[in-house]
JSON list of C-alpha atoms in Angstrom, two decimals:
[
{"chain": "A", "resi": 1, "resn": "UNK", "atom": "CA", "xyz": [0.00, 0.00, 0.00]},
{"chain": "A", "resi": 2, "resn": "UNK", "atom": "CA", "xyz": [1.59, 3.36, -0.70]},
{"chain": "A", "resi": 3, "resn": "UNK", "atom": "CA", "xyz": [2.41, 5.88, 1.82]},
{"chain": "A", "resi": 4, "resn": "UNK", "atom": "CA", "xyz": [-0.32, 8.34, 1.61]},
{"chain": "A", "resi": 5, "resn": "UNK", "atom": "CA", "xyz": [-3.17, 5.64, 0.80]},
{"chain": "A", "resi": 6, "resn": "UNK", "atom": "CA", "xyz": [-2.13, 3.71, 4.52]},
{"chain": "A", "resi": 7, "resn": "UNK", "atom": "CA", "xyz": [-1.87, 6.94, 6.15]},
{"chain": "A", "resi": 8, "resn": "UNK", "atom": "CA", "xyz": [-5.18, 8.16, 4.94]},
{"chain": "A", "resi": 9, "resn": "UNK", "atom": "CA", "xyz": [-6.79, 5.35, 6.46]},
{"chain": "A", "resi": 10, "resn": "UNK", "atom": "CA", "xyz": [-5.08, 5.62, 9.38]},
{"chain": "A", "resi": 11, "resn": "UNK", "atom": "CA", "xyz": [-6.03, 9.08, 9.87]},
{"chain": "A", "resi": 12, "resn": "UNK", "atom": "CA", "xyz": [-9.95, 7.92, 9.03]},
{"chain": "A", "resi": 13, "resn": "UNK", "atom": "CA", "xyz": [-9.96, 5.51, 11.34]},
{"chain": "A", "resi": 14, "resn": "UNK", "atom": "CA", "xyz": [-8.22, 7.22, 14.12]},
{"chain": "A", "resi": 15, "resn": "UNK", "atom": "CA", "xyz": [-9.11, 11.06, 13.60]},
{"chain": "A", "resi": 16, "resn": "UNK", "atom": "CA", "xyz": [-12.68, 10.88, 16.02]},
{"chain": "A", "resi": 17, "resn": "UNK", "atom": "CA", "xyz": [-10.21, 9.03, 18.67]},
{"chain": "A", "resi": 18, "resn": "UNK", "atom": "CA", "xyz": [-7.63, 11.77, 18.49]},
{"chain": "A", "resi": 19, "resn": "UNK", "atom": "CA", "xyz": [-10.27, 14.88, 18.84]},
{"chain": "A", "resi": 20, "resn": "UNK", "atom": "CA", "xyz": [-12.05, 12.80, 21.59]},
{"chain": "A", "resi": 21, "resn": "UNK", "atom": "CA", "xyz": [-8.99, 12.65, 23.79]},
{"chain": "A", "resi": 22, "resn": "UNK", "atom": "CA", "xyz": [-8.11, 16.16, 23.09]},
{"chain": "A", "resi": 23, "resn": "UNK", "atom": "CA", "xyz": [-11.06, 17.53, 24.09]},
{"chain": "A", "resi": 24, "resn": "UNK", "atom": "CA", "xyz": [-10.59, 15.24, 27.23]},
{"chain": "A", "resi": 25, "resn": "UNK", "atom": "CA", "xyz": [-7.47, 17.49, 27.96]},
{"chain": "A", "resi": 26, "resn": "UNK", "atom": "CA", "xyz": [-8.33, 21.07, 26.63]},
{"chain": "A", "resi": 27, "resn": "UNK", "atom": "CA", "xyz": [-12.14, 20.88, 27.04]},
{"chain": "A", "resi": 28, "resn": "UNK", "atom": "CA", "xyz": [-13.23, 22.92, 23.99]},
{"chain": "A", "resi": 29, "resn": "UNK", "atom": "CA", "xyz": [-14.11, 21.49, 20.77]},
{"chain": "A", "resi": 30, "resn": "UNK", "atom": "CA", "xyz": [-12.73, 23.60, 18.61]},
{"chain": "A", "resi": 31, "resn": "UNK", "atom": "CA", "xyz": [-9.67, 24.13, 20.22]},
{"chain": "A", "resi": 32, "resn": "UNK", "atom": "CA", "xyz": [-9.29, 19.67, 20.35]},
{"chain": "A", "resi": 33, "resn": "UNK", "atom": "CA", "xyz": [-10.44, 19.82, 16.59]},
{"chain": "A", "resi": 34, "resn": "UNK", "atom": "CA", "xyz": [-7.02, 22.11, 15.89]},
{"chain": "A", "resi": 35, "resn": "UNK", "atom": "CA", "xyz": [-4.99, 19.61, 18.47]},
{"chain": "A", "resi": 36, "resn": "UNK", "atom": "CA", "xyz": [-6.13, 16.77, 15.86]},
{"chain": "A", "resi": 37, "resn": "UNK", "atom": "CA", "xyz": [-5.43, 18.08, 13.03]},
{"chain": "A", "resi": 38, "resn": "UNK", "atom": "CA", "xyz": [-1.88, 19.30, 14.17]},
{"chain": "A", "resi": 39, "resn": "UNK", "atom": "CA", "xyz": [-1.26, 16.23, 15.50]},
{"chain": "A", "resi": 40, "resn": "UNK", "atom": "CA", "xyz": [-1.81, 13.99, 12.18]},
{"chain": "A", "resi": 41, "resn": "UNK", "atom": "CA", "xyz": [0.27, 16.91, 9.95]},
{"chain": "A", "resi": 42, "resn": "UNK", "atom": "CA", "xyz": [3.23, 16.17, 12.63]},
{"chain": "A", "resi": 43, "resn": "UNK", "atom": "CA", "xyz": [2.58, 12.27, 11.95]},
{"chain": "A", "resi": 44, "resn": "UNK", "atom": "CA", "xyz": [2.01, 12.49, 8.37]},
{"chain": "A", "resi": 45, "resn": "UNK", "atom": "CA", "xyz": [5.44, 14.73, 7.95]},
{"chain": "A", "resi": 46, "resn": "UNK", "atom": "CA", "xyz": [6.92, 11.32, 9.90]},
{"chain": "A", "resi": 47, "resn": "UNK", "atom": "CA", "xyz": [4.74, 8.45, 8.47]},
{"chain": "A", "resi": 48, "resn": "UNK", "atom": "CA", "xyz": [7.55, 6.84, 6.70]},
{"chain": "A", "resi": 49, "resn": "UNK", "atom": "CA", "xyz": [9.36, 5.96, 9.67]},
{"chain": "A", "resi": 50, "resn": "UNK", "atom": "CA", "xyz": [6.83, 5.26, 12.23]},
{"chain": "A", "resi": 51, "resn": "UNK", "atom": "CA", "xyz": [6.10, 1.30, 12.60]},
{"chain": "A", "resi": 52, "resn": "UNK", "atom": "CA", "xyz": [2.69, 0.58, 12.44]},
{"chain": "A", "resi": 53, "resn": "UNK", "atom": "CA", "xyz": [1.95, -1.22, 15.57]},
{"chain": "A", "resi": 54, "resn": "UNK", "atom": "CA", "xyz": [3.61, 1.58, 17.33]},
{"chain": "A", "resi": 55, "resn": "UNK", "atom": "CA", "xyz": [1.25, 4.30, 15.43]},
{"chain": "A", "resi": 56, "resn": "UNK", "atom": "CA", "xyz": [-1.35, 4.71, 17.88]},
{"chain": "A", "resi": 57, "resn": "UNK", "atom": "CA", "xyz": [1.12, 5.63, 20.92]},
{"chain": "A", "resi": 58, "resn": "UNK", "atom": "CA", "xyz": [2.89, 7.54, 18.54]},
{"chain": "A", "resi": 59, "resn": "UNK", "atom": "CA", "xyz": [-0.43, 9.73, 17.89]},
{"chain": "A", "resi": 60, "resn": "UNK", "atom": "CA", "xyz": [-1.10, 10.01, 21.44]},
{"chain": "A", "resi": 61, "resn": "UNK", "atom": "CA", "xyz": [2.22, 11.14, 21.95]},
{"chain": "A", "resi": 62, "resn": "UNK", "atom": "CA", "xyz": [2.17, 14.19, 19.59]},
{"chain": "A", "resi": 63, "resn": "UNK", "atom": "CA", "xyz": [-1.36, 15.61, 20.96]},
{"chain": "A", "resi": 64, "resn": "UNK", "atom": "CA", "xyz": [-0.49, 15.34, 24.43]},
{"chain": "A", "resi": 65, "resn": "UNK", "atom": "CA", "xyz": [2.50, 17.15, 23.67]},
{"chain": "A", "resi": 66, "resn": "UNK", "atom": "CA", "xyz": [1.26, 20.02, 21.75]},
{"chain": "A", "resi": 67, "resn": "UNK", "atom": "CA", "xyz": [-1.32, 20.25, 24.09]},
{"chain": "A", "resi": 68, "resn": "UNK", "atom": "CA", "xyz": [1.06, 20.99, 26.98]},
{"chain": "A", "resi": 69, "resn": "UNK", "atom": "CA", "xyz": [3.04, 23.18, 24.73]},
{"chain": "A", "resi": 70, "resn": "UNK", "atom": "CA", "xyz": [0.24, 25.28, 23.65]},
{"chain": "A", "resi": 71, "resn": "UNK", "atom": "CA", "xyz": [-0.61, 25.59, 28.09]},
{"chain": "A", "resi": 72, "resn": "UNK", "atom": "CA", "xyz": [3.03, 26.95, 28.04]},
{"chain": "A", "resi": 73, "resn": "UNK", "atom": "CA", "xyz": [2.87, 29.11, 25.28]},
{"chain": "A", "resi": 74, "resn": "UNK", "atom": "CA", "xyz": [-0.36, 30.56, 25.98]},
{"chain": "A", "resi": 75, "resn": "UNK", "atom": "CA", "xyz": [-1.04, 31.39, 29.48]},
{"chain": "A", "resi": 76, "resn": "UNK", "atom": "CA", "xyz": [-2.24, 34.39, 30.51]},
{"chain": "A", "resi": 77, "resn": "UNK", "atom": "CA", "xyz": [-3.01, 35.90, 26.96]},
{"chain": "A", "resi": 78, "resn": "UNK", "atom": "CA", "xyz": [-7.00, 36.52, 26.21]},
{"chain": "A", "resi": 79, "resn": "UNK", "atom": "CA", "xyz": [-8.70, 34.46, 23.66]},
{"chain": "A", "resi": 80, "resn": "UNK", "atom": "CA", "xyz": [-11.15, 36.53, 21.92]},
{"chain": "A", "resi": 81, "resn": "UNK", "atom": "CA", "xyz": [-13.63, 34.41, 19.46]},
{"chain": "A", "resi": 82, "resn": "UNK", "atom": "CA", "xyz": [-16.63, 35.03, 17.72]},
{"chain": "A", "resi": 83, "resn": "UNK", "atom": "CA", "xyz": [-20.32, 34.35, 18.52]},
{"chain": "A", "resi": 84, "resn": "UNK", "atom": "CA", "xyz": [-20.80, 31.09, 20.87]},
{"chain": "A", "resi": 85, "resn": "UNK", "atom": "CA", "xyz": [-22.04, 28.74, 18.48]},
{"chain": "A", "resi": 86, "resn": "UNK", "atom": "CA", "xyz": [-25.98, 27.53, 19.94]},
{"chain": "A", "resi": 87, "resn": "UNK", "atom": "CA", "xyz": [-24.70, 24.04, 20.24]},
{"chain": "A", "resi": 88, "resn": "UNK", "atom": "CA", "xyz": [-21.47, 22.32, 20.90]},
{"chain": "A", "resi": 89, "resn": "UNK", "atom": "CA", "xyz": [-20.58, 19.51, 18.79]},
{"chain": "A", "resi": 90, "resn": "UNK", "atom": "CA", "xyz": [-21.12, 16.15, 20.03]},
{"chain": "A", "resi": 91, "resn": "UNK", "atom": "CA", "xyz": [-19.61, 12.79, 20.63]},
{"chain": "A", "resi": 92, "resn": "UNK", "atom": "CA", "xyz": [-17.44, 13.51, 23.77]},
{"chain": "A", "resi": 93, "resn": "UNK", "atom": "CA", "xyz": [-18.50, 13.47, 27.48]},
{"chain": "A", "resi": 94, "resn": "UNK", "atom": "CA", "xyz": [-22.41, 12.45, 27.93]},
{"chain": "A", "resi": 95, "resn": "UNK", "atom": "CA", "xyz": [-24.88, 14.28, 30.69]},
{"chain": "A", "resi": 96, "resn": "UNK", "atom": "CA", "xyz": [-24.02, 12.57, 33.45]},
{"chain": "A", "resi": 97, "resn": "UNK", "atom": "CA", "xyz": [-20.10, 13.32, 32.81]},
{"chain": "A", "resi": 98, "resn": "UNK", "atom": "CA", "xyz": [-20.36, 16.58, 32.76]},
{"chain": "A", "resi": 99, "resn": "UNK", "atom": "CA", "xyz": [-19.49, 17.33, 36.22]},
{"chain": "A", "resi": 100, "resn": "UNK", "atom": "CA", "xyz": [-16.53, 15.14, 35.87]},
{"chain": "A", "resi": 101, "resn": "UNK", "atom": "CA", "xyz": [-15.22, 17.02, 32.89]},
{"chain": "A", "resi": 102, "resn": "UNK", "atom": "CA", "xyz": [-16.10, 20.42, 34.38]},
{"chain": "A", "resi": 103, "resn": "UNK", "atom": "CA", "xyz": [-13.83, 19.06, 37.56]},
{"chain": "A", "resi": 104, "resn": "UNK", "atom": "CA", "xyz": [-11.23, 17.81, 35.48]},
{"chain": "A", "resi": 105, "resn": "UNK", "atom": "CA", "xyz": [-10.78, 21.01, 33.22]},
{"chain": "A", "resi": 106, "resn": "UNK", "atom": "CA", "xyz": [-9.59, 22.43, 36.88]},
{"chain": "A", "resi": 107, "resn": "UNK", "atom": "CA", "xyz": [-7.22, 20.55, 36.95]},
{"chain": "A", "resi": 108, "resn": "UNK", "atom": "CA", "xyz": [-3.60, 22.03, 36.12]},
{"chain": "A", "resi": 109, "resn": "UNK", "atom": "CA", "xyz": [-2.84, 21.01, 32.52]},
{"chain": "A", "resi": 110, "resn": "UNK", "atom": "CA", "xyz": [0.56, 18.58, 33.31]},
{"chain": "A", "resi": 111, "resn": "UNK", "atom": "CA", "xyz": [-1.47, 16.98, 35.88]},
{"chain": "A", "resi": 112, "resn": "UNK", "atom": "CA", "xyz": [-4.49, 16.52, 33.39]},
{"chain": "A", "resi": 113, "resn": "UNK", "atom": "CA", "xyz": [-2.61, 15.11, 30.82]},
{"chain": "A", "resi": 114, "resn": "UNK", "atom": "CA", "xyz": [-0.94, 12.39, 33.21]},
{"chain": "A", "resi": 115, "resn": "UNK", "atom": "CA", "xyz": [-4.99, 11.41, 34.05]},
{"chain": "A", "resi": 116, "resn": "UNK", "atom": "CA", "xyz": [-5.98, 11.29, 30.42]},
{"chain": "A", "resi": 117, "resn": "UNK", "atom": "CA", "xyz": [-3.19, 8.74, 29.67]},
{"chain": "A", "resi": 118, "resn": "UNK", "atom": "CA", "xyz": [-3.55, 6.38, 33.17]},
{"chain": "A", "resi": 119, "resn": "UNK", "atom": "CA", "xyz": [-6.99, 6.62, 33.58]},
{"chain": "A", "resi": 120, "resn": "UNK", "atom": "CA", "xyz": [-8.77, 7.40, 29.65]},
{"chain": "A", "resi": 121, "resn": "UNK", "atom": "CA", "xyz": [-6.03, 5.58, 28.06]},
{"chain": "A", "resi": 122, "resn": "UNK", "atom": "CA", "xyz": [-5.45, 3.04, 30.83]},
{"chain": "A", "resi": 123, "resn": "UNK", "atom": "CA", "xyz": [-1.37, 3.85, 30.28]},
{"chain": "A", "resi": 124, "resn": "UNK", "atom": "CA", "xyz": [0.68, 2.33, 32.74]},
{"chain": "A", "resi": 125, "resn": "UNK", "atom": "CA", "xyz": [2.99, 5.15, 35.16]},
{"chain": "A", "resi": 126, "resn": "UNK", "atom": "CA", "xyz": [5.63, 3.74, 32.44]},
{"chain": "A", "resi": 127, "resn": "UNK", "atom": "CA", "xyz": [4.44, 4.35, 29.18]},
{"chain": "A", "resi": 128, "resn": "UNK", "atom": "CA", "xyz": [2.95, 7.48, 30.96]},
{"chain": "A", "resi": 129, "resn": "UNK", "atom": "CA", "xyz": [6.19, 8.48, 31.62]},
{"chain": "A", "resi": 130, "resn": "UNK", "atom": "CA", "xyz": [7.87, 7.81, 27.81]},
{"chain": "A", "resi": 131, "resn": "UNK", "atom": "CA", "xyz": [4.98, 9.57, 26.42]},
{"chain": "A", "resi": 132, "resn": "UNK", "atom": "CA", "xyz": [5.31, 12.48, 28.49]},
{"chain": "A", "resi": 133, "resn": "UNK", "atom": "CA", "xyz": [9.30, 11.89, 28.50]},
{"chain": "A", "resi": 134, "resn": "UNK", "atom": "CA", "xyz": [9.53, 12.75, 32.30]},
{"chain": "A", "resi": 135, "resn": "UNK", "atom": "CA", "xyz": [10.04, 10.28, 34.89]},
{"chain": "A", "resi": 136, "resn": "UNK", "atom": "CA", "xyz": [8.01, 7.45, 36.78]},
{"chain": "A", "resi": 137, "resn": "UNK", "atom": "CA", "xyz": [7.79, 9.14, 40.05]},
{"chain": "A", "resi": 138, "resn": "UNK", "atom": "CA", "xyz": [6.94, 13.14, 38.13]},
{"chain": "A", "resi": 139, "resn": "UNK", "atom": "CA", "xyz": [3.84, 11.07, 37.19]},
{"chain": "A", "resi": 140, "resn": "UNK", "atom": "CA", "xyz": [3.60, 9.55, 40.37]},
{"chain": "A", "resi": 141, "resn": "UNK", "atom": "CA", "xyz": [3.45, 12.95, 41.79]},
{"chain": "A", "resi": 142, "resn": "UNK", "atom": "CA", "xyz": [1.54, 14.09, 39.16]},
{"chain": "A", "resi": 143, "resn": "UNK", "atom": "CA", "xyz": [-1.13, 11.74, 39.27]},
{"chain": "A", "resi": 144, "resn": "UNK", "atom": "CA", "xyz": [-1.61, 12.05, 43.08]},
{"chain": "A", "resi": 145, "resn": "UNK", "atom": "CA", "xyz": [-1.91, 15.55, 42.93]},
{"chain": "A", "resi": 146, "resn": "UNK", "atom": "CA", "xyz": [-4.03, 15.35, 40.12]},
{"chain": "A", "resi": 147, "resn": "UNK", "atom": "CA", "xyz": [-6.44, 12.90, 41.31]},
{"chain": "A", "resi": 148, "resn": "UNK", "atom": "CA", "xyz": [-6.63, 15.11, 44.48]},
{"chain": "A", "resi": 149, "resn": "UNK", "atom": "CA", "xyz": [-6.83, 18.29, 42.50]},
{"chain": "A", "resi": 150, "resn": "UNK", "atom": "CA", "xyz": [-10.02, 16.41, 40.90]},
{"chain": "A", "resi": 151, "resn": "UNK", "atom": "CA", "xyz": [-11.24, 15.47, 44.06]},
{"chain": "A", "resi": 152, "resn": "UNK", "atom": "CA", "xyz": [-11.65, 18.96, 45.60]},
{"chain": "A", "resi": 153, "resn": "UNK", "atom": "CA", "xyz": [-13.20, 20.38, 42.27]},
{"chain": "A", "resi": 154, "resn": "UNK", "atom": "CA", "xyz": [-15.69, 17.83, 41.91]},
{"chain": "A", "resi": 155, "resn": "UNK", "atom": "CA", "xyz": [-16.96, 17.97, 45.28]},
{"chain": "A", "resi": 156, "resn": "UNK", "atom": "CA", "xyz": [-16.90, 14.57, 46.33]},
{"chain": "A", "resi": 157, "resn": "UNK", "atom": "CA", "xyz": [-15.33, 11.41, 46.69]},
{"chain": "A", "resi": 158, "resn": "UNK", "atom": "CA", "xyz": [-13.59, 10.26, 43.11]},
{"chain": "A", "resi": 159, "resn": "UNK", "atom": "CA", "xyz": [-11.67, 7.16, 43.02]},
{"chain": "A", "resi": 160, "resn": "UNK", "atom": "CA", "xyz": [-9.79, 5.66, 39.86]},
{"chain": "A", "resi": 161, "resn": "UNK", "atom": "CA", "xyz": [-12.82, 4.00, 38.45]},
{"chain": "A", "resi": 162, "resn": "UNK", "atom": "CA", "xyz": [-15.04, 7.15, 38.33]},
{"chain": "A", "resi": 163, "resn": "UNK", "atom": "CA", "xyz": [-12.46, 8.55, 36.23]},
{"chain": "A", "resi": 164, "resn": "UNK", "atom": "CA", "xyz": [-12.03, 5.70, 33.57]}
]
């Protein structure tokens, strides 16, 4: 299969996973639509040498690091937009999540990204840690304070499972 013909379907079959757990760490649509799409250009640009069993991990990789590099890069600056649309797009956290998400969009962007991959993408503190490229005991750390971070904004008792 040639190059851009495998990566196409790739991208097809991946794309709705990759704006899903990007709005899981930014919690705007629009704003996990652009993490998406940035993160496939940055895999495309590599495609040739990325092995295919590794692709996935490789994906996840990319978003979760422009996603902490666009925390870095833009804190503190306003973010002016247009009209609110009426209605958000679908397809990410249901009703009954949304007090979860709203809790976990408190939660300090390093520390939310080391939840997304242990708890949404069941990641062990390993892989965590070579996707992230920090240590095992930064996402240690990080995941305590996360998880307790989350506790205090949502208001009540959250254990690991409530957050899967």
């Amino acid at each position: 299969m040639r190059r851009d013909e495998e990566f196409s379907e790739f991208f097809t079959s991946r794309f709705d996973w990759a704006r899903r757990t990007a709005y899981a760490l930014c919690g705007d649509w629009s704003e996990a639509e652009e993490l998406a799409q940035n993160t496939f250009v940055k895999a495309y640009a590599k495609w040739s040498s990325v092995r295919r069993e590794s692709a996935d991990a490789y994906v996840r990789t990319i978003l979760t690091r422009l996603f902490l590099d666009t925390r870095r890069r833009v804190r503190g600056r306003e973010h002016p937009v247009a009209d609110v649309p009426e209605h958000g797009v679908g397809g990410g956290f249901t009703e009954q999540d949304s007090r979860l998400h709203d809790a976990l969009q408190r939660v300090p962007p390093k520390q939310r990204a080391v939840l997304v991959l242990r708890y949404v993408h069941d990641l062990s503190i390993e892989q965590t840690a070579a996707e992230l490229g920090c240590s095992q005991g930064n996402v240690k750390s990080q995941t305590a304070r996360g998880l307790a971070t989350l506790r205090e904004a949502y208001g009540s008792p959250v254990n690991s499972e409530s957050v899967r």
